[in-house]
Structure formats: structure tokens, C-alpha cells
Amino acid sequence: MGQQDLFGGPSPAPDPGDFPARSDWLRRELNRHAHAYYVLDQPTIPDAEYDLLFRELQQLEEAHPELQTPDSPTGRVGGAPLPEFAQVRHDVPMLSINNGFADDDIRAFDRRVREGLESLHDIDYACELKFDGLAINLRYVDGVLQQAATRGDGSTGEDVTANIRTVRSIPLRLQTATPPALIDVRGEVLMFKADFARLNQRQRDAGQKEFANPRNAAAGSLRQLDPRITAQRSLRFFAYGIGRLDGAPLPASHSALLEWYRALGVPVCAERSVVRGADGLLAFFADVGVRRPGLPYDIDGVVYKVDRIDQQRTLGFVSRAPRFALAHKFPAEEATTTVQDIVVQIGRTGAVTPVARLAPVSVGGVTVTNATLHNEDEVRRKDIRIGDSVIVRRAGDVIPEVVANVPERRPADAREFVMPVACPVCGSPIVRPEEEAVARCSGGWLQCAAQRKGGLLHFVSRRAMDIEGLGEQLVDQLVERGLVATPADFYKLGLVTLAELDRMAQKSAQNVLAALQQSKATTLARFIYALGIRHVGESTAKSLAGHFGKLDALLAASEEQMLEVDDIGPVVARSILGFLADPLNRELIEQLRAAGIHWEESEPGPRVTHLAGKTFVLTGTLPTLRRDEAQAMIEAAGGKVAGSVSKKTSYVVAGEEAGSKLAKAEELGVPVVDEAGLMKLLESPE
DNA sequence: AGGCCTCGAGTTCC
DNA sequence: CTCGAGGCCT
């Protein structure tokens, strides 16, 4: 029997009545399709058809247990729960690799290698990704998967064969007619980001605990006592090393070993290359760093290995790590620290947000001391208490986030967070409406200085009235000293008053006054947005301004007229009407108009333009246009600019260093244009 | 009624 | 960026 018969193309189906031949054929077919799907990423038949074949084999094997074989794909769904995991001693220990972070560490590694080999030439290195998963040893005896074990302490691990058999990309039989007598394939079991997101969604829906990250999810799934659960967890595997090998010659290089694995049907990650010298290593690292956000799995760095096996042998080992390999790691994006306190912040709408005060810790290159906990439910769900050790991450590489607590390190005196009953700023009761996630201070603008400050900061912010120089510091002082209570008060400030404030020299005071003066020329949309009406953000403000055209038309609008505006439903309409019904707000609007704030009023109704109905998403840095400029041009042509890509997106405009949005666009088949393409669209339809 | 999609609001650090 | 929630489509 040649390789073609074993795993290659399809073969004619035997008569369903011929059980031995039929089950044999079914096994071959299922293995072939699974390999195409999971390893080659080229599905050969629809899922439903696969399931049909699968169930036929399952029934056949149930009725005729003597037909069952160890490499049957039905073994993947998992048998009865295991009592516990048996210990497995590794014939060849599974070592760890030394780490480097800085360029100098990498150059030093290359120098040590060249000295060790007494080589005057540049060395060839095999470069791979360092996956954030679990190291596993797969033992194949005569080509059949015999045993799978975790790394454990390196010399002894746990037998996870039953669970590993459920990982569909791992071949149960090697794709060769002449397998080695025994081979220990080493690699990493991991969970892709998308599978992780789906798993956590399922956990959430089932009211079960979510996993902190794909690595934990993979580890938890592999350590399931019940393989049937593991079978539902979409784990993946990539091979990158070898342990014991009997009955076959070892390839001459690491890259050749990986090619061999591929030929055997063992999944190997495609993101790898052989480079020359230290400069080659650093170039590989830089390239992977750029593409990292778009990769479907988490990595914590890359791994370099001297490619030639004979050179690896010459270099040998120092204590427990090979001298021929180095892991080049990214700065940690996750770190562990302790929660020193949980305090609350009051936002401009009165929203009470719990914030964790953390012992300072470096995450992804910056020191983090605060992290939002979003709301009360989130604190409960993640079960975070004061005194806990927690894992902190920078979500999307920017905003710190508490991922999970470390339960085994919880001190006995850890305290639970209690939502205060009164606002820490104004003392008004804190209320949380039924069915809502956020608690709010009931004090409102008049009672609560925190809400007043928040509202004033919103008014001066860049996307609203855009008053430069009026930051948190200054607004704070103005409110504390009673100089400013409403946005209209800003325009009554004089030079002398301003110059008396702390850290405010005459020059800065003049700048602030100039900025205030400049801000008076604005747009209706900005003005509406600046008012800070609940549920009316930038987008809704633009819709309102476009629909009504004139402020007085908006002020006079009935609920029915409001509901005619795009994207405005009963909740938003009532919020606007409620705001306008308050005499204090009416007076504010009049005072602002009297202060000289003005804009160009237009005729009501939508101006029909050629990009009407088209939605754009901007990503990356465009060569000449700034983001807001591009947005303004698209909107002037009647198009909309959204924040995230969906199948309703008409175009994605991609610039330099476009990230996940570009990947998403390609996934959904949304057309992608560059700046030049955008300009063309702006000039003429299609 | 349920599911998708968007929008609003809050947030961190330098 | 993330979560929650409003709006709208099916």
C-alpha cells in the first residue's frame, strides 16, 4: 500500500454491507478530510457530510467492536472520564530555552554560537514563533499515536492521551507507509483567539467562569478529566521539536525536520524561516512584531535555533538549556500585581465606576497603577477583592484591564467591594435602576461637582467645542473657586481672573482667552454634542444637525418629529425632549448664543450626495490626510464613517500599519482602498 | 422576539 | 478598547 492509498486522494466507496472494508474506508476518508481541513486549511467536503460519514463509522464500530482501531477518528470524541492523570517519564527531557529581550541579548547569543562553533561565517538559524500554549510530547509507535504527555517539570509530565486524541489537527496515524519505529514529536497545544472568544461566549451564556486568556483556556481544556469536554474545545497543535527517534535517520537540519513533519501530516506553523546571522534574526523579530496583532493566535515572542543539527550537537547544553537556541520575547503584555484598593469615580452622567488601585507594575513597557472594573457586576463576575493578586493586561495594547484574580493567592483578609450608598463627592444617594448595569449618583449637575466638572470637560473637549488649554487642572480650579458653574461661564472669564489661578501665567491666560474666542465659530453638530445630552453623542448630534438644519427647529421639535431622524428611537427622543424641557437648559442655550457662539445654519433635510448610504471604516495612517480630515471629506460627500468593520461596511480605507480592521475586511470580503482610491471615490461614484 | 450592528460612555498613561 | 444598551432588520 502506497502513501497515495493511505492519505492521498479519494478511493471508491465499498458496499455498505461489507463491514470491514466499509469501516476501513470510512476511517481513511474521515482522516483525509480532517487533515485537509485542519492541517492544509482546505476543506474538501461540507461539515454536514463529514458528520454523516462520522456517524456511520461510529454506529458501525458500536455494532462491531472488533472493527475498532486505535487510529479511528471516532476515538477523538473521547471516552469515559479518567480517574486521574498518570505520570509519564520523558525518555529525553523537555528542556526550557533561555530568554532574551534586548537586541544586545540577541547579538550576544549569536556571538556565543559563533565562538562555540569556531566559525568565521554567519550562522544559519531556523526562526519560529513562540506560542503561548502548552508544550506536549506526542509518541508515535510504528506510526500510530501511542501516548501524549505534558511537559510537566521537564523530566516527568502527565499522560493526557485521551484528551490529545480529541485535538483534530493531530494525526492519529502518521502519513507514511514507512513510519519510524518510535518518534517523539514535540510541539505546542494552543487555542486560537477566535476559538477562545467563542468558548468564553459559551461559558458566559452557561453562567460559567470565563477563562482569562487563550493559554489558560488551553491548559484548562487539556487537564479536563472528561475528554468529551476537551473534544468541544477546538484546540490546535504545532510541532517544533523532537525527542526520542528510533528506526529512522534524523534530518540534517531543524528546518528539514519541520518539512518532514509536514510530509507526515503533523501540523507545522507556516510562519517560519531560515535566516543568516544576527541581522537576520533581528529582521525576523521586527517582521513578526508588526504582524503580531493580525495573527490568529497569541505569541509571546519568537524562537531562534541553529539550523544544522551537527552544529547543535557541537554546542550542546549548559545546565538545563540548549546553547543553540534562544527565545526572543516581547515585553510582557500581562503581569501580576495586587489590588490595594477599589475606589469609585463619578462620570459626567453620574455613572459610578469602580476602579482598582494597583501596586505599580510594568505591563507592555508602561507602569500601570489604575485599571477600570467597569461596573459592580463585573467586579462580582471576576470575583475581585481588595488584597487579591490579579493578572493585568493592556487591552489592545493601550488600556489596562484586570483580567482575572489568582485564587490561590487570595489572602485571608481579602475584602469584597461594596458599592457606596452615597456619592463620595456630593453625598447624594447612589441609585441603580433595575435591569441596568451602571449605578448613578442622583445628585445631578446642580448637586454634584464631579458631574459638573465632567460636563464642563466634555463641553471644552476636542470633538465638542475644542477649546485648547482648558484641561482637567484648570477646570478643576475654576469649579472649586466657584468661578465657573455652567459652560456659559467660560465665556465670562476675564484676563485678570484667569491670571490669578495657580500655574497660570499671563501668557497662558491669554492663550485660553484666544481659544475661547476662536471656539465661538463652530458647527451646529458640535454645539449639540457639546451640550452633553444623554444618549446624544457625536454621531447622533450630526444626524440631528443635518435633519433639522437650524437650532430653533430642533428646539421646537415634537416627539414625532424627533423619531423621523435616522437612528433616533423613543429612548433617545425622550432624553432630548427631557433635556430641552428643563428651563435651566433652555437658559444655558440662550446664554451661549448670547455669548457669541454661532455657526452656519443650513436648510433642513438630507443633502443627497453621491456617497449617501455608504459606510467607511478608516484604519492605519494615511500618507497625507489626517484621520479627521478624511472623515470630514467622506461626510461632506454624504458617506458615514464607522468605528468597526462589519459586513455592512462599504469600504475600508487602509493606510500604513493597518491592523486587525484590515484583516477583518479581508475576512468579510469588504473592498479595501488606499488614500488614492478614497480620493477617486470622493470625486466620482464607483 | 431575537440577533446584529452601532453608538455612547468611561477609561489609562505620557 | 470594552461593555452596555438602543435601534433596526428579519
XYZ file of C-alpha atoms (C1' of nucleotides) in Angstrom:
710
model
C 0.000 0.000 0.000
C 1.498 3.311 -1.055
C 1.150 6.688 0.528
C -1.448 7.641 -2.033
C -3.737 4.889 -0.766
C -3.255 5.855 2.833
C -3.866 9.566 2.771
C -3.856 10.946 -0.710
C -6.874 11.106 -2.958
C -10.324 9.638 -2.548
C -10.927 5.938 -3.149
C -14.097 4.211 -4.346
C -16.621 3.521 -1.602
C -17.135 -0.148 -0.847
C -20.546 -1.696 -0.449
C -22.125 -0.568 2.879
C -22.819 -4.200 3.651
C -19.133 -5.148 3.646
C -18.471 -4.005 7.212
C -14.692 -4.457 7.496
C -13.974 -2.817 4.145
C -16.561 -0.129 4.763
C -15.236 0.857 8.192
C -11.706 0.861 6.828
C -12.781 3.148 4.010
C -14.714 5.459 6.329
C -11.694 5.860 8.590
C -9.474 6.718 5.634
C -11.982 9.201 4.251
C -12.554 10.925 7.590
C -8.838 11.179 8.288
C -8.257 12.590 4.828
C -10.947 15.253 5.205
C -9.858 16.178 8.714
C -6.300 16.566 7.523
C -7.394 18.768 4.619
C -9.498 20.886 6.941
C -7.275 21.276 9.962
C -3.770 20.982 8.583
C -3.967 22.147 4.988
C -6.792 24.577 5.762
C -8.553 23.451 2.582
C -11.896 21.836 3.420
C -12.815 19.092 0.978
C -16.431 18.400 1.979
C -19.171 20.283 3.844
C -19.288 19.823 7.609
C -22.672 18.119 7.417
C -21.342 15.497 5.062
C -18.383 14.873 7.344
C -20.764 14.396 10.264
C -22.770 11.884 8.230
C -19.717 9.743 7.460
C -18.584 10.123 11.035
C -21.855 8.869 12.452
C -21.905 5.925 10.092
C -18.475 4.852 11.307
C -19.487 5.395 14.906
C -22.546 3.146 14.522
C -20.549 0.543 12.667
C -17.925 0.399 15.399
C -20.539 0.259 18.129
C -22.243 -2.682 16.452
C -18.953 -4.423 15.667
C -16.383 -3.551 18.332
C -13.874 -5.891 16.703
C -13.627 -3.415 13.813
C -12.371 -0.627 16.051
C -8.768 0.508 15.588
C -6.566 2.774 17.690
C -6.326 5.355 14.895
C -10.062 5.636 14.359
C -11.294 9.237 14.251
C -14.234 8.218 16.425
C -11.713 7.922 19.269
C -11.496 11.708 19.101
C -14.830 12.369 20.749
C -13.493 10.976 23.976
C -14.358 8.017 26.094
C -15.270 7.738 29.735
C -13.833 10.183 32.275
C -10.380 9.383 33.601
C -9.858 8.852 37.305
C -6.664 10.917 37.226
C -3.628 11.589 35.077
C -0.834 9.036 35.132
C 2.758 10.203 35.393
C 4.935 9.860 32.310
C 8.714 9.953 32.385
C 10.237 11.568 29.281
C 12.994 9.497 27.655
C 14.657 12.700 26.522
C 13.924 15.570 28.927
C 11.838 18.504 27.656
C 14.078 21.450 28.315
C 13.375 25.115 28.578
C 15.039 27.737 26.420
C 16.962 30.791 27.568
C 15.249 34.145 27.074
C 16.443 37.393 25.592
C 14.639 40.715 25.352
C 17.011 43.342 24.004
C 18.831 43.440 20.654
C 22.089 43.128 22.579
C 20.946 39.805 24.085
C 20.414 38.502 20.571
C 23.792 39.695 19.297
C 25.449 38.166 22.355
C 23.692 34.855 21.626
C 24.922 34.913 18.036
C 28.462 35.690 19.225
C 28.426 32.775 21.703
C 27.206 30.438 18.969
C 29.949 31.502 16.563
C 32.580 31.169 19.266
C 31.243 27.742 20.235
C 31.434 26.620 16.607
C 34.703 28.487 15.965
C 33.021 29.832 12.874
C 34.044 32.924 10.989
C 30.924 32.755 8.834
C 27.378 33.823 9.577
C 25.287 31.033 11.029
C 22.016 29.781 9.544
C 19.217 29.993 12.069
C 15.754 28.470 11.925
C 13.265 31.064 13.223
C 9.814 30.194 14.542
C 7.071 31.750 16.634
C 6.951 31.195 20.367
C 3.384 30.193 21.036
C 1.595 30.966 24.239
C 0.320 27.450 24.889
C 1.415 24.175 26.461
C 4.358 22.040 25.430
C 3.369 18.459 24.613
C 5.182 15.269 23.653
C 3.400 13.009 21.154
C 4.737 9.481 20.937
C 4.071 7.568 17.726
C 4.942 3.867 17.713
C 5.024 2.335 14.234
C 3.264 5.461 13.021
C 0.310 5.277 15.416
C -0.261 7.835 18.180
C 0.501 5.910 21.341
C 0.803 8.441 24.089
C 0.679 12.175 24.702
C 2.231 13.803 27.738
C 2.543 17.316 29.108
C 5.950 18.838 29.715
C 5.496 18.840 33.478
C 8.781 19.644 35.194
C 10.699 18.650 32.062
C 11.573 15.113 33.099
C 8.128 13.893 34.200
C 4.789 15.001 32.813
C 1.186 13.838 32.816
C -0.455 11.403 30.454
C -3.102 13.338 28.527
C -3.503 10.873 25.662
C -7.289 10.643 25.883
C -7.596 14.431 25.674
C -4.999 14.873 22.960
C -6.818 12.338 20.790
C -9.689 14.830 20.591
C -7.459 17.502 19.008
C -8.464 17.125 15.417
C -5.368 18.519 13.727
C -3.174 15.909 15.448
C -2.911 12.853 13.196
C -3.748 9.610 14.921
C -1.559 7.885 12.356
C 1.412 9.352 10.530
C 1.015 9.815 6.780
C 3.603 7.359 5.604
C 3.837 3.728 4.676
C 7.258 3.536 6.343
C 6.993 5.202 9.752
C 9.878 5.213 12.207
C 9.629 2.527 14.891
C 9.251 5.244 17.508
C 9.186 9.019 17.340
C 8.548 11.645 19.993
C 7.067 14.680 18.238
C 7.233 17.814 20.356
C 5.177 20.897 19.947
C 2.667 23.260 21.444
C -1.035 22.848 22.079
C -2.806 26.176 21.876
C -6.168 27.792 21.336
C -6.743 30.291 18.534
C -8.043 33.712 19.554
C -11.340 33.265 17.703
C -11.962 29.860 19.300
C -11.135 31.362 22.676
C -13.663 34.164 22.156
C -16.331 31.624 21.175
C -15.537 29.442 24.186
C -15.821 32.346 26.596
C -19.092 33.393 24.996
C -20.398 29.880 25.624
C -19.094 29.918 29.191
C -20.769 33.261 29.768
C -24.073 32.092 28.319
C -23.939 28.999 30.510
C -23.213 31.141 33.556
C -19.808 29.518 33.977
C -16.476 31.050 34.748
C -14.682 32.618 31.803
C -11.037 31.922 31.038
C -8.547 34.733 31.456
C -6.668 34.099 28.207
C -6.274 31.507 25.456
C -3.342 29.909 27.266
C -5.357 29.271 30.419
C -8.239 28.013 28.320
C -5.960 25.570 26.512
C -4.412 24.400 29.776
C -7.785 24.014 31.434
C -9.159 22.128 28.458
C -6.242 19.732 28.311
C -6.494 18.978 32.001
C -10.164 18.073 31.773
C -10.779 14.702 33.361
C -13.573 14.163 30.882
C -12.239 14.008 27.310
C -15.728 14.694 25.988
C -15.351 18.246 27.264
C -11.920 18.607 25.696
C -13.422 17.455 22.407
C -15.622 20.575 22.358
C -12.769 22.972 22.920
C -11.149 23.493 19.481
C -7.529 23.029 20.471
C -4.743 23.217 17.901
C -1.231 21.869 17.688
C 2.024 22.975 16.046
C 5.138 20.793 16.087
C 8.569 22.358 16.610
C 10.890 19.741 18.085
C 11.792 16.123 18.544
C 12.598 13.800 21.458
C 13.499 10.165 21.003
C 13.704 8.757 17.473
C 14.166 5.059 16.667
C 14.330 3.398 13.287
C 14.808 6.445 11.082
C 17.658 8.850 10.406
C 17.417 12.316 11.971
C 17.165 15.056 9.315
C 20.298 17.157 8.889
C 18.709 20.412 9.915
C 15.903 21.754 12.047
C 14.147 23.186 9.001
C 14.339 19.779 7.321
C 12.833 18.176 10.428
C 9.854 20.516 10.200
C 9.449 19.730 6.485
C 9.475 16.051 7.344
C 6.747 16.627 9.929
C 4.673 18.368 7.324
C 5.046 15.419 4.989
C 3.969 13.107 7.817
C 0.763 15.129 8.243
C 1.862 16.722 11.507
C 0.853 20.394 11.612
C 3.734 22.845 11.488
C 3.214 26.588 11.646
C 3.810 28.307 8.308
C 5.232 31.429 9.985
C 8.853 30.315 9.961
C 12.008 30.935 8.002
C 15.723 30.267 7.900
C 17.829 33.423 8.197
C 21.533 34.225 8.296
C 23.392 35.921 11.121
C 22.273 38.244 13.916
C 20.869 40.789 11.465
C 18.647 38.086 10.005
C 17.359 37.240 13.484
C 16.520 40.850 14.273
C 14.810 41.351 10.921
C 12.635 38.288 11.552
C 11.743 39.602 15.002
C 10.794 43.024 13.631
C 8.670 41.490 10.898
C 6.789 39.230 13.309
C 6.311 42.143 15.701
C 4.490 44.114 13.016
C 2.269 41.236 12.003
C 1.605 40.017 15.531
C -1.786 41.714 16.022
C -3.086 40.098 12.847
C -2.033 36.566 13.767
C -4.899 34.263 14.731
C -3.134 33.121 17.921
C -1.214 34.668 20.800
C 2.560 34.521 20.771
C 4.945 35.811 23.407
C 7.964 36.072 21.152
C 9.976 34.112 18.614
C 12.477 31.260 18.910
C 15.837 31.009 17.159
C 17.615 27.673 16.696
C 20.904 26.930 14.992
C 19.567 25.188 11.900
C 22.196 22.466 11.345
C 21.767 19.543 13.713
C 25.505 18.725 13.751
C 26.195 22.284 14.890
C 23.508 21.918 17.568
C 25.327 18.797 18.810
C 28.635 20.633 18.937
C 27.153 23.424 21.001
C 25.373 21.106 23.428
C 23.725 22.176 26.641
C 24.503 24.377 29.574
C 22.742 23.186 32.747
C 19.127 22.707 31.622
C 19.018 24.813 28.474
C 20.398 24.257 24.981
C 23.201 26.575 23.894
C 21.925 26.516 20.319
C 18.514 28.073 20.949
C 17.166 31.350 22.259
C 13.668 32.687 22.851
C 13.389 36.348 21.879
C 10.442 37.625 23.855
C 8.184 40.619 23.505
C 7.873 42.784 26.599
C 5.262 41.125 28.823
C 1.748 42.249 27.982
C 0.409 40.628 31.077
C 1.656 40.965 34.614
C 0.602 40.017 38.106
C 0.095 42.604 40.817
C -2.090 43.214 43.863
C -5.278 45.208 44.319
C -4.560 47.759 47.032
C -7.979 49.317 46.977
C -11.131 49.645 44.925
C -12.412 53.204 44.692
C -15.205 54.748 42.653
C -15.175 57.528 40.085
C -18.157 59.665 39.155
C -18.545 60.383 35.441
C -20.308 63.320 33.813
C -23.595 61.436 33.646
C -23.232 60.428 37.278
C -22.155 56.902 36.367
C -20.326 55.310 39.282
C -17.334 53.339 38.036
C -15.259 51.129 40.326
C -11.536 51.473 39.682
C -8.841 49.160 41.037
C -5.865 50.863 42.653
C -2.961 48.571 41.879
C 0.543 48.158 43.203
C 2.574 49.713 40.354
C 3.569 47.114 37.786
C 5.135 47.270 34.350
C 2.928 45.953 31.558
C 3.969 46.195 27.938
C 6.527 48.848 28.778
C 4.463 51.239 30.912
C 3.739 51.349 34.606
C 0.138 50.679 35.481
C -1.432 51.800 38.747
C -5.134 52.045 37.903
C -7.477 49.816 35.975
C -11.184 50.148 35.413
C -13.502 47.435 36.672
C -16.398 48.804 34.567
C -19.255 48.150 36.984
C -20.462 46.260 40.019
C -21.440 43.113 38.105
C -18.024 42.944 36.503
C -16.364 43.022 39.934
C -18.607 40.159 41.070
C -18.184 38.164 37.886
C -14.413 38.333 38.052
C -14.625 37.986 41.835
C -12.004 40.616 42.524
C -11.425 41.653 46.117
C -9.190 44.163 47.815
C -5.925 42.378 48.611
C -6.203 39.914 45.712
C -3.374 39.105 43.357
C -4.611 39.811 39.851
C -3.480 39.425 36.262
C -3.349 42.776 34.480
C -3.267 43.244 30.717
C -3.217 46.203 28.376
C -6.300 45.638 26.264
C -5.459 46.318 22.653
C -2.053 47.331 23.942
C -3.401 50.501 25.494
C -5.947 50.450 28.248
C -5.099 48.482 31.373
C -7.591 45.842 32.313
C -7.856 43.423 35.208
C -8.199 40.049 33.529
C -8.697 37.723 36.477
C -7.711 37.093 40.033
C -5.287 34.425 41.154
C -7.465 32.491 43.588
C -4.672 30.501 45.216
C -3.006 33.713 46.307
C -6.028 35.288 47.969
C -5.156 36.461 51.490
C -7.497 35.529 54.328
C -8.351 39.174 54.948
C -9.304 39.999 51.346
C -12.267 42.383 51.377
C -15.149 42.419 48.950
C -16.013 45.613 47.107
C -19.142 47.305 48.385
C -20.911 49.848 46.196
C -21.221 53.012 48.308
C -24.766 54.157 49.087
C -23.853 57.832 48.857
C -21.795 59.728 46.288
C -18.293 60.331 47.668
C -18.265 63.770 46.039
C -21.664 65.276 46.838
C -23.264 62.839 49.281
C -26.377 62.308 47.189
C -27.805 58.791 47.165
C -26.401 56.380 44.599
C -29.143 54.550 42.747
C -29.078 51.643 40.365
C -32.196 51.145 38.276
C -33.426 47.581 37.971
C -32.172 45.860 34.842
C -29.288 48.289 34.426
C -25.636 47.616 34.916
C -24.494 51.056 35.969
C -25.178 52.757 39.291
C -25.511 56.522 39.214
C -25.170 59.443 41.581
C -28.611 61.029 41.817
C -27.202 64.486 42.582
C -27.198 65.746 39.022
C -25.447 68.795 37.639
C -26.548 71.115 40.464
C -25.562 68.978 43.437
C -22.546 67.074 42.253
C -19.256 68.800 41.485
C -17.912 65.651 39.829
C -20.728 65.656 37.292
C -20.362 69.390 36.780
C -16.644 69.025 36.112
C -17.246 66.096 33.795
C -19.854 68.043 31.849
C -17.612 71.087 31.552
C -14.692 68.982 30.365
C -16.955 67.378 27.803
C -18.029 70.834 26.605
C -14.458 72.003 26.012
C -13.233 68.683 24.600
C -11.694 68.397 21.153
C -14.682 66.834 19.434
C -17.095 69.289 21.054
C -16.176 73.000 21.303
C -12.462 72.234 21.010
C -11.126 74.809 23.449
C -7.397 74.275 23.772
C -5.703 74.970 27.082
C -8.759 74.197 29.181
C -7.764 70.889 30.716
C -8.652 68.996 33.833
C -6.348 71.021 36.075
C -7.825 74.358 35.073
C -11.474 73.253 35.042
C -10.926 71.779 38.491
C -9.713 75.081 39.881
C -12.431 77.095 38.170
C -15.128 74.887 39.661
C -13.544 74.727 43.121
C -13.283 78.515 43.282
C -16.849 78.925 42.126
C -15.784 80.848 39.043
C -17.478 78.509 36.597
C -20.699 76.608 37.146
C -22.073 76.278 33.600
C -20.394 76.273 30.176
C -21.681 79.811 29.606
C -19.494 81.000 32.487
C -16.373 80.137 30.481
C -17.157 82.974 28.118
C -17.469 85.469 31.006
C -13.916 84.875 32.238
C -11.522 87.802 32.094
C -7.774 88.028 31.855
C -7.286 89.169 35.440
C -9.406 86.385 36.900
C -7.587 83.725 34.902
C -4.119 85.034 35.674
C -4.796 84.713 39.400
C -5.081 80.941 39.178
C -2.297 78.532 40.124
C 0.205 77.684 37.393
C -1.323 80.250 35.077
C 0.955 82.980 33.810
C -0.297 85.910 31.801
C 0.784 84.288 28.553
C -1.213 81.093 29.199
C -4.213 83.097 30.299
C -4.130 84.987 27.029
C -3.949 81.726 25.120
C -7.020 80.404 26.903
C -8.968 83.556 26.150
C -7.952 83.353 22.495
C -9.020 79.713 22.347
C -12.396 80.621 23.881
C -12.829 83.369 21.327
C -11.906 81.016 18.493
C -14.322 78.344 19.667
C -17.280 80.641 19.144
C -17.230 79.895 15.431
C -18.416 76.298 15.331
C -20.960 73.955 13.789
C -24.453 73.102 14.925
C -23.458 69.450 15.294
C -20.576 70.293 17.609
C -22.784 72.601 19.632
C -25.469 69.947 20.113
C -22.846 67.379 21.041
C -21.188 69.800 23.499
C -24.436 70.146 25.454
C -23.884 66.618 26.719
C -27.437 65.359 26.378
C -27.679 61.735 27.484
C -27.656 59.302 24.560
C -26.620 62.057 22.171
C -23.045 61.504 21.101
C -21.135 62.767 18.127
C -22.970 60.693 15.581
C -26.467 61.435 16.845
C -25.616 65.128 17.107
C -24.630 65.116 13.439
C -27.878 63.387 12.499
C -29.884 65.968 14.437
C -27.991 68.907 12.950
C -28.380 67.532 9.436
C -32.059 66.758 9.846
C -33.204 69.986 11.465
C -30.621 72.309 9.940
C -31.376 75.116 12.405
C -31.205 75.097 16.194
C -34.663 76.659 16.557
C -36.169 73.848 14.505
C -34.649 71.354 16.916
C -35.789 73.315 19.973
C -39.353 73.340 18.674
C -39.446 69.700 17.560
C -42.144 67.352 18.828
C -41.511 63.721 19.763
C -42.950 62.597 16.421
C -40.578 64.876 14.535
C -37.621 63.585 16.531
C -38.490 59.999 15.707
C -38.200 60.819 11.997
C -34.474 61.347 12.425
C -32.293 58.373 11.481
C -31.122 56.272 14.407
C -33.358 58.064 16.900
C -35.873 55.927 18.722
C -38.141 56.532 21.687
C -35.420 56.421 24.345
C -33.170 58.970 22.682
C -36.085 61.187 21.672
C -37.363 61.331 25.230
C -33.896 62.049 26.548
C -33.564 65.044 24.226
C -37.060 66.329 24.999
C -36.406 65.928 28.706
C -33.235 67.976 28.402
C -34.949 70.716 26.433
C -37.919 70.846 28.785
C -35.679 71.974 31.653
C -35.760 75.787 31.885
C -32.143 75.793 33.132
C -31.002 74.088 29.942
C -33.034 76.495 27.797
C -31.387 79.374 29.592
C -27.945 77.839 29.075
C -28.537 77.582 25.349
C -29.660 81.210 25.182
C -26.671 82.400 27.213
C -24.294 80.573 24.914
C -25.915 82.103 21.852
C -25.763 85.494 23.526
C -22.056 84.943 24.259
C -21.498 84.873 20.504
C -21.394 81.178 19.664
C -22.502 80.872 16.071
C -22.489 78.525 13.097
C -23.698 78.379 9.568
C -27.288 77.223 9.562
C -28.403 75.138 6.644
C -31.653 74.031 5.118
C -33.222 71.070 6.867
C -33.248 67.614 5.340
C -30.557 65.427 3.951
C -28.373 66.763 1.186
C -28.249 63.951 -1.278
C -24.751 63.291 -2.433
C -23.102 60.508 -4.302
C -21.685 58.639 -1.302
C -25.022 58.612 0.529
C -25.656 55.258 2.150
C -22.004 54.201 2.000
C -20.212 53.363 5.221
C -16.450 53.711 5.517
C -14.028 52.460 8.125
C -10.623 54.111 8.474
C -7.592 52.169 9.679
C -3.883 52.851 9.828
C -2.116 56.099 8.948
C -2.855 57.631 5.550
C 0.056 59.206 3.662
C -1.236 62.786 3.516
C -4.661 63.030 5.155
C -5.220 63.079 8.897
C -7.964 60.843 10.185
C -10.394 63.653 10.952
C -9.728 65.248 7.556
C -10.565 62.027 5.749
C -13.689 61.661 7.899
C -14.830 65.207 7.113
C -14.359 64.660 3.382
C -16.333 61.426 3.414
C -19.129 63.018 5.397
C -19.190 66.057 3.108
C -19.858 63.649 0.261
C -22.747 62.105 2.187
C -20.943 58.981 3.448
C -20.679 57.736 7.004
C -17.583 56.762 8.960
C -17.937 53.876 11.411
C -15.559 52.521 14.000
C -15.609 48.834 13.268
C -15.806 46.609 10.223
C -18.903 44.533 9.583
C -20.496 43.081 6.524
C -22.433 46.315 6.114
C -19.220 48.269 5.634
C -18.913 49.545 2.056
C -15.170 50.304 2.054
C -12.226 50.028 4.376
C -9.661 52.777 3.846
C -6.293 51.365 4.867
C -3.038 53.221 5.410
C 0.336 52.337 6.906
C 0.378 49.841 9.754
C -3.246 48.894 9.317
C -4.128 46.326 11.951
C -6.954 43.981 12.764
C -9.572 46.005 10.885
C -7.808 45.272 7.617
C -7.674 41.571 8.442
C -11.363 41.650 9.264
C -12.159 43.383 5.977
C -10.318 40.708 4.041
C -12.122 38.033 6.015
C -15.529 39.528 5.198
C -14.645 40.374 1.621
C -15.154 44.104 2.163
C -13.350 46.150 -0.533
C -10.190 47.831 0.710
C -8.921 51.092 -0.787
C -5.906 53.293 -0.071
C -5.896 57.076 0.111
C -5.720 57.431 -3.673
C -8.678 55.062 -4.001
C -10.624 57.106 -1.480
C -9.957 60.295 -3.444
C -11.300 58.636 -6.583
C -14.462 57.587 -4.775
C -14.894 61.118 -3.468
C -14.621 62.561 -6.952
C -16.898 60.221 -8.823
C -19.294 57.450 -7.898
C -17.726 53.964 -8.232
C -38.674 38.142 19.872
C -34.128 37.740 18.732
C -29.844 38.884 16.632
C -26.901 42.067 14.564
C -24.884 46.487 14.336
C -23.763 50.994 16.005
C -23.415 54.322 19.188
C -22.405 56.247 23.778
C -19.732 56.495 27.760
C -15.943 55.577 30.563
C -11.060 54.734 30.823
C -5.033 54.906 31.137
C -0.770 56.862 30.579
C 2.574 60.283 28.972
C -10.664 49.138 23.696
C -14.655 47.351 26.147
C -19.141 46.956 27.741
C -23.936 48.011 27.728
C -27.848 49.364 25.526
C -30.694 51.488 21.808
C -32.284 50.986 17.099
C -33.492 48.396 13.317
C -33.941 44.367 10.429
C -35.773 39.696 9.856
